[in-house]
Amino acid sequence: MRELHVVALSSDGKHLVLAAKKGSLKGTYLVKVGPRLHRALNGELNADSAAAPPPAESALTPKEIQARLRAGQTPERVARAAGVPVERVTRFYGPVLSERAQIIAAAREAVLVRARRGPSAAPLGESVTANLIAKGAPAGEDEVWSAHRRDDGSWVVGITATTRGRERLAQWLWTPASREVKALDPYALALGCVDAPVARRRRSSTSAR
């Protein structure tokens, strides 16, 4: 970068006359005297350049971000789709997690109805716990439930359980409007029903994701 030296102020008072050689009486460069120069002399331009860049424009609206999170997409995946830092997405994640927990709690209290054998003798959550214990799952093992929303407004509620060394996923369709729960696979039907009432046995805290 080449250093310039001040020679004088222009005759109209609007420019600084600069020279490449120190002590020269003849300038070859002009710098306009204006607000930007004053800000530079006061150190304000340095502060501006050090400031954070303006936030990136999101390719997704807040409503679209929430919809994707409800559908089960991770904040990282949604952030990539929106073209914004993940921190811009995680602020929407808390309410979605709370909504999922409420959905799971409601679905666990519903009673699954079998086509030929009628309703289960216990709500879904109690039936699942009893059947997992009967299949050899440790009584103290946490139950990790998941939920994601479909486009039609219904929710898919599921649990991943490990019994006899094998991990399996069971899923049920929960419709909040009708408060109806349906098994989406044979394993979910088997886990979700019992033929006799079960004792309310607390295995451990049930978590949601």
Short mmCIF file of C-alpha atoms in Angstrom, two decimals:
data_model
loop_
_atom_site.label_atom_id
_atom_site.label_comp_id
_atom_site.label_asym_id
_atom_site.label_seq_id
_atom_site.Cartn_x
_atom_site.Cartn_y
_atom_site.Cartn_z
CA MET A 1 0.00 0.00 0.00
CA ARG A 2 1.48 3.35 -1.03
CA GLU A 3 1.64 6.19 1.49
CA LEU A 4 0.38 9.62 0.42
CA HIS A 5 1.16 12.95 2.05
CA VAL A 6 -1.05 16.00 2.54
CA VAL A 7 0.02 19.03 0.49
CA ALA A 8 -2.83 21.47 0.99
CA LEU A 9 -6.53 22.07 0.90
CA SER A 10 -7.95 22.76 -2.54
CA SER A 11 -8.93 26.29 -3.43
CA ASP A 12 -12.64 25.42 -3.18
CA GLY A 13 -12.13 23.86 0.23
CA LYS A 14 -13.78 20.60 -0.85
CA HIS A 15 -10.72 18.38 -1.36
CA LEU A 16 -7.42 17.50 0.23
CA VAL A 17 -4.47 17.70 -2.16
CA LEU A 18 -2.11 14.73 -1.70
CA ALA A 19 1.32 13.91 -3.06
CA ALA A 20 3.24 10.68 -3.29
CA LYS A 21 6.48 12.34 -2.17
CA LYS A 22 6.81 13.83 1.30
CA GLY A 23 7.54 17.60 1.18
CA SER A 24 6.35 17.97 -2.39
CA LEU A 25 4.52 21.18 -3.14
CA LYS A 26 2.70 19.68 -6.07
CA GLY A 27 -0.07 17.22 -5.42
CA THR A 28 -1.39 14.65 -7.86
CA TYR A 29 -4.22 13.17 -5.80
CA LEU A 30 -7.45 14.58 -4.49
CA VAL A 31 -9.60 13.27 -1.61
CA LYS A 32 -13.04 14.73 -1.15
CA VAL A 33 -13.66 16.31 2.23
CA GLY A 34 -17.02 14.96 3.31
CA PRO A 35 -18.87 12.96 5.98
CA ARG A 36 -17.04 9.72 5.14
CA LEU A 37 -13.63 11.36 5.62
CA HIS A 38 -14.75 12.85 8.92
CA ARG A 39 -15.97 9.42 10.06
CA ALA A 40 -12.65 7.87 9.06
CA LEU A 41 -10.71 10.48 11.05
CA ASN A 42 -12.93 9.78 14.06
CA GLY A 43 -12.33 6.02 13.79
CA GLU A 44 -15.93 5.27 12.99
CA LEU A 45 -15.25 3.43 9.74
CA ASN A 46 -13.11 0.87 11.58
CA ALA A 47 -15.99 0.19 13.94
CA ASP A 48 -18.33 -0.31 10.99
CA SER A 49 -15.97 -2.71 9.26
CA ALA A 50 -15.59 -4.77 12.44
CA ALA A 51 -19.32 -5.07 12.92
CA ALA A 52 -21.01 -8.36 12.18
CA PRO A 53 -22.32 -8.76 8.65
CA PRO A 54 -26.07 -8.40 8.17
CA PRO A 55 -28.01 -11.58 8.88
CA ALA A 56 -28.56 -13.86 5.94
CA GLU A 57 -32.01 -13.82 4.40
CA SER A 58 -33.86 -17.05 5.18
CA ALA A 59 -35.22 -19.06 2.27
CA LEU A 60 -37.97 -20.33 4.59
CA THR A 61 -40.60 -18.40 6.50
CA PRO A 62 -40.99 -18.96 10.26
CA LYS A 63 -44.15 -20.95 9.53
CA GLU A 64 -42.27 -23.18 7.07
CA ILE A 65 -39.44 -23.67 9.57
CA GLN A 66 -41.89 -24.77 12.28
CA ALA A 67 -43.68 -27.08 9.86
CA ARG A 68 -40.43 -28.81 8.95
CA LEU A 69 -39.47 -29.20 12.61
CA ARG A 70 -42.90 -30.67 13.40
CA ALA A 71 -42.42 -33.08 10.50
CA GLY A 72 -39.36 -34.48 12.27
CA GLN A 73 -36.52 -32.68 10.48
CA THR A 74 -33.55 -31.73 12.66
CA PRO A 75 -32.67 -28.05 13.23
CA GLU A 76 -29.43 -28.60 11.31
CA ARG A 77 -31.28 -29.91 8.26
CA VAL A 78 -33.82 -27.08 8.37
CA ALA A 79 -31.02 -24.50 8.72
CA ARG A 80 -29.33 -25.89 5.60
CA ALA A 81 -32.58 -25.67 3.67
CA ALA A 82 -33.18 -22.10 4.87
CA GLY A 83 -29.59 -21.04 4.23
CA VAL A 84 -29.19 -19.57 7.73
CA PRO A 85 -27.12 -20.40 10.84
CA VAL A 86 -28.64 -23.16 12.96
CA GLU A 87 -29.10 -20.66 15.81
CA ARG A 88 -31.79 -18.96 13.71
CA VAL A 89 -33.73 -22.23 13.69
CA THR A 90 -33.26 -23.51 17.24
CA ARG A 91 -35.33 -20.64 18.67
CA PHE A 92 -38.35 -22.28 17.01
CA TYR A 93 -37.42 -25.74 18.31
CA GLY A 94 -38.45 -25.33 21.96
CA PRO A 95 -42.17 -24.80 21.25
CA VAL A 96 -42.13 -27.71 18.79
CA LEU A 97 -40.58 -30.04 21.39
CA SER A 98 -43.21 -28.94 23.90
CA GLU A 99 -45.96 -29.65 21.36
CA ARG A 100 -44.50 -33.10 20.66
CA ALA A 101 -44.47 -33.91 24.36
CA GLN A 102 -48.15 -32.96 24.64
CA ILE A 103 -49.02 -35.07 21.60
CA ILE A 104 -47.17 -38.09 22.98
CA ALA A 105 -48.84 -37.71 26.37
CA ALA A 106 -52.29 -37.56 24.76
CA ALA A 107 -51.60 -40.56 22.50
CA ARG A 108 -50.34 -42.63 25.43
CA GLU A 109 -53.66 -42.09 27.21
CA ALA A 110 -55.70 -43.26 24.21
CA VAL A 111 -56.95 -46.83 23.87
CA LEU A 112 -56.00 -48.85 20.82
CA VAL A 113 -58.87 -50.82 19.26
CA ARG A 114 -58.20 -54.15 17.55
CA ALA A 115 -60.29 -55.09 14.54
CA ARG A 116 -61.51 -58.45 15.89
CA ARG A 117 -60.69 -58.39 19.59
CA GLY A 118 -61.92 -54.93 20.45
CA PRO A 119 -60.27 -52.27 22.60
CA SER A 120 -57.18 -52.87 24.67
CA ALA A 121 -57.74 -53.32 28.39
CA ALA A 122 -55.31 -50.47 29.13
CA PRO A 123 -54.25 -47.19 27.51
CA LEU A 124 -51.50 -47.24 24.93
CA GLY A 125 -48.70 -46.11 27.23
CA GLU A 126 -49.45 -48.66 29.93
CA SER A 127 -49.90 -51.42 27.38
CA VAL A 128 -46.56 -50.68 25.74
CA THR A 129 -44.75 -50.67 29.08
CA ALA A 130 -46.34 -53.95 30.19
CA ASN A 131 -45.59 -55.68 26.89
CA LEU A 132 -41.99 -54.49 26.79
CA ILE A 133 -41.39 -55.82 30.29
CA ALA A 134 -43.04 -59.10 29.30
CA LYS A 135 -40.69 -59.30 26.31
CA GLY A 136 -37.66 -58.98 28.54
CA ALA A 137 -36.94 -55.26 28.43
CA PRO A 138 -35.41 -54.05 31.74
CA ALA A 139 -38.04 -52.50 33.97
CA GLY A 140 -35.84 -49.48 34.61
CA GLU A 141 -35.08 -48.72 30.97
CA ASP A 142 -36.17 -45.29 29.79
CA GLU A 143 -38.87 -45.21 27.13
CA VAL A 144 -37.91 -42.81 24.37
CA TRP A 145 -40.95 -41.77 22.38
CA SER A 146 -40.93 -39.72 19.21
CA ALA A 147 -43.57 -37.78 17.29
CA HIS A 148 -43.78 -35.99 13.98
CA ARG A 149 -46.66 -34.30 12.22
CA ARG A 150 -47.98 -35.30 8.83
CA ASP A 151 -49.30 -32.91 6.18
CA ASP A 152 -52.91 -33.80 6.98
CA GLY A 153 -52.54 -32.67 10.60
CA SER A 154 -52.32 -36.14 12.11
CA TRP A 155 -49.26 -37.26 14.04
CA VAL A 156 -47.09 -40.36 13.92
CA VAL A 157 -46.12 -41.37 17.45
CA GLY A 158 -43.46 -44.03 17.88
CA ILE A 159 -41.14 -45.80 20.26
CA THR A 160 -37.86 -47.54 19.56
CA ALA A 161 -37.45 -50.49 21.90
CA THR A 162 -34.70 -53.04 22.33
CA THR A 163 -35.83 -56.49 23.39
CA ARG A 164 -33.70 -59.61 23.36
CA GLY A 165 -30.87 -57.63 21.80
CA ARG A 166 -32.92 -56.46 18.85
CA GLU A 167 -33.97 -52.86 18.25
CA ARG A 168 -37.39 -52.37 16.71
CA LEU A 169 -39.59 -49.40 15.92
CA ALA A 170 -43.32 -49.32 16.61
CA GLN A 171 -45.48 -46.49 15.28
CA TRP A 172 -49.07 -45.38 15.77
CA LEU A 173 -51.18 -42.79 13.97
CA TRP A 174 -52.67 -40.27 16.39
CA THR A 175 -55.43 -37.93 15.20
CA PRO A 176 -55.95 -35.14 17.77
CA ALA A 177 -59.32 -34.06 16.33
CA SER A 178 -60.92 -37.48 16.88
CA ARG A 179 -58.53 -38.57 19.67
CA GLU A 180 -58.11 -41.85 17.82
CA VAL A 181 -54.97 -43.97 17.77
CA LYS A 182 -54.23 -46.66 15.17
CA ALA A 183 -51.31 -49.07 14.83
CA LEU A 184 -49.22 -48.53 11.71
CA ASP A 185 -47.45 -51.90 11.84
CA PRO A 186 -47.96 -55.36 13.39
CA TYR A 187 -45.36 -54.72 16.09
CA ALA A 188 -47.18 -51.54 17.14
CA LEU A 189 -50.45 -53.50 17.33
CA ALA A 190 -48.84 -56.19 19.50
CA LEU A 191 -47.20 -53.68 21.83
CA GLY A 192 -50.20 -51.39 22.10
CA CYS A 193 -52.78 -53.86 23.42
CA VAL A 194 -53.26 -56.01 26.51
CA ASP A 195 -56.09 -58.40 27.33
CA ALA A 196 -56.31 -57.52 31.02
CA PRO A 197 -55.79 -54.34 33.04
CA VAL A 198 -52.21 -53.78 34.10
CA ALA A 199 -50.86 -52.39 37.32
CA ARG A 200 -49.57 -48.86 36.99
CA ARG A 201 -45.92 -49.74 37.24
CA ARG A 202 -43.54 -46.84 36.86
CA ARG A 203 -40.50 -47.99 34.90
CA SER A 204 -38.70 -44.63 34.77
CA SER A 205 -39.21 -41.22 33.28
CA THR A 206 -40.49 -41.32 29.73
CA SER A 207 -38.68 -38.96 27.37
CA ALA A 208 -39.78 -37.57 24.05
CA ARG A 209 -37.99 -36.49 20.93
#
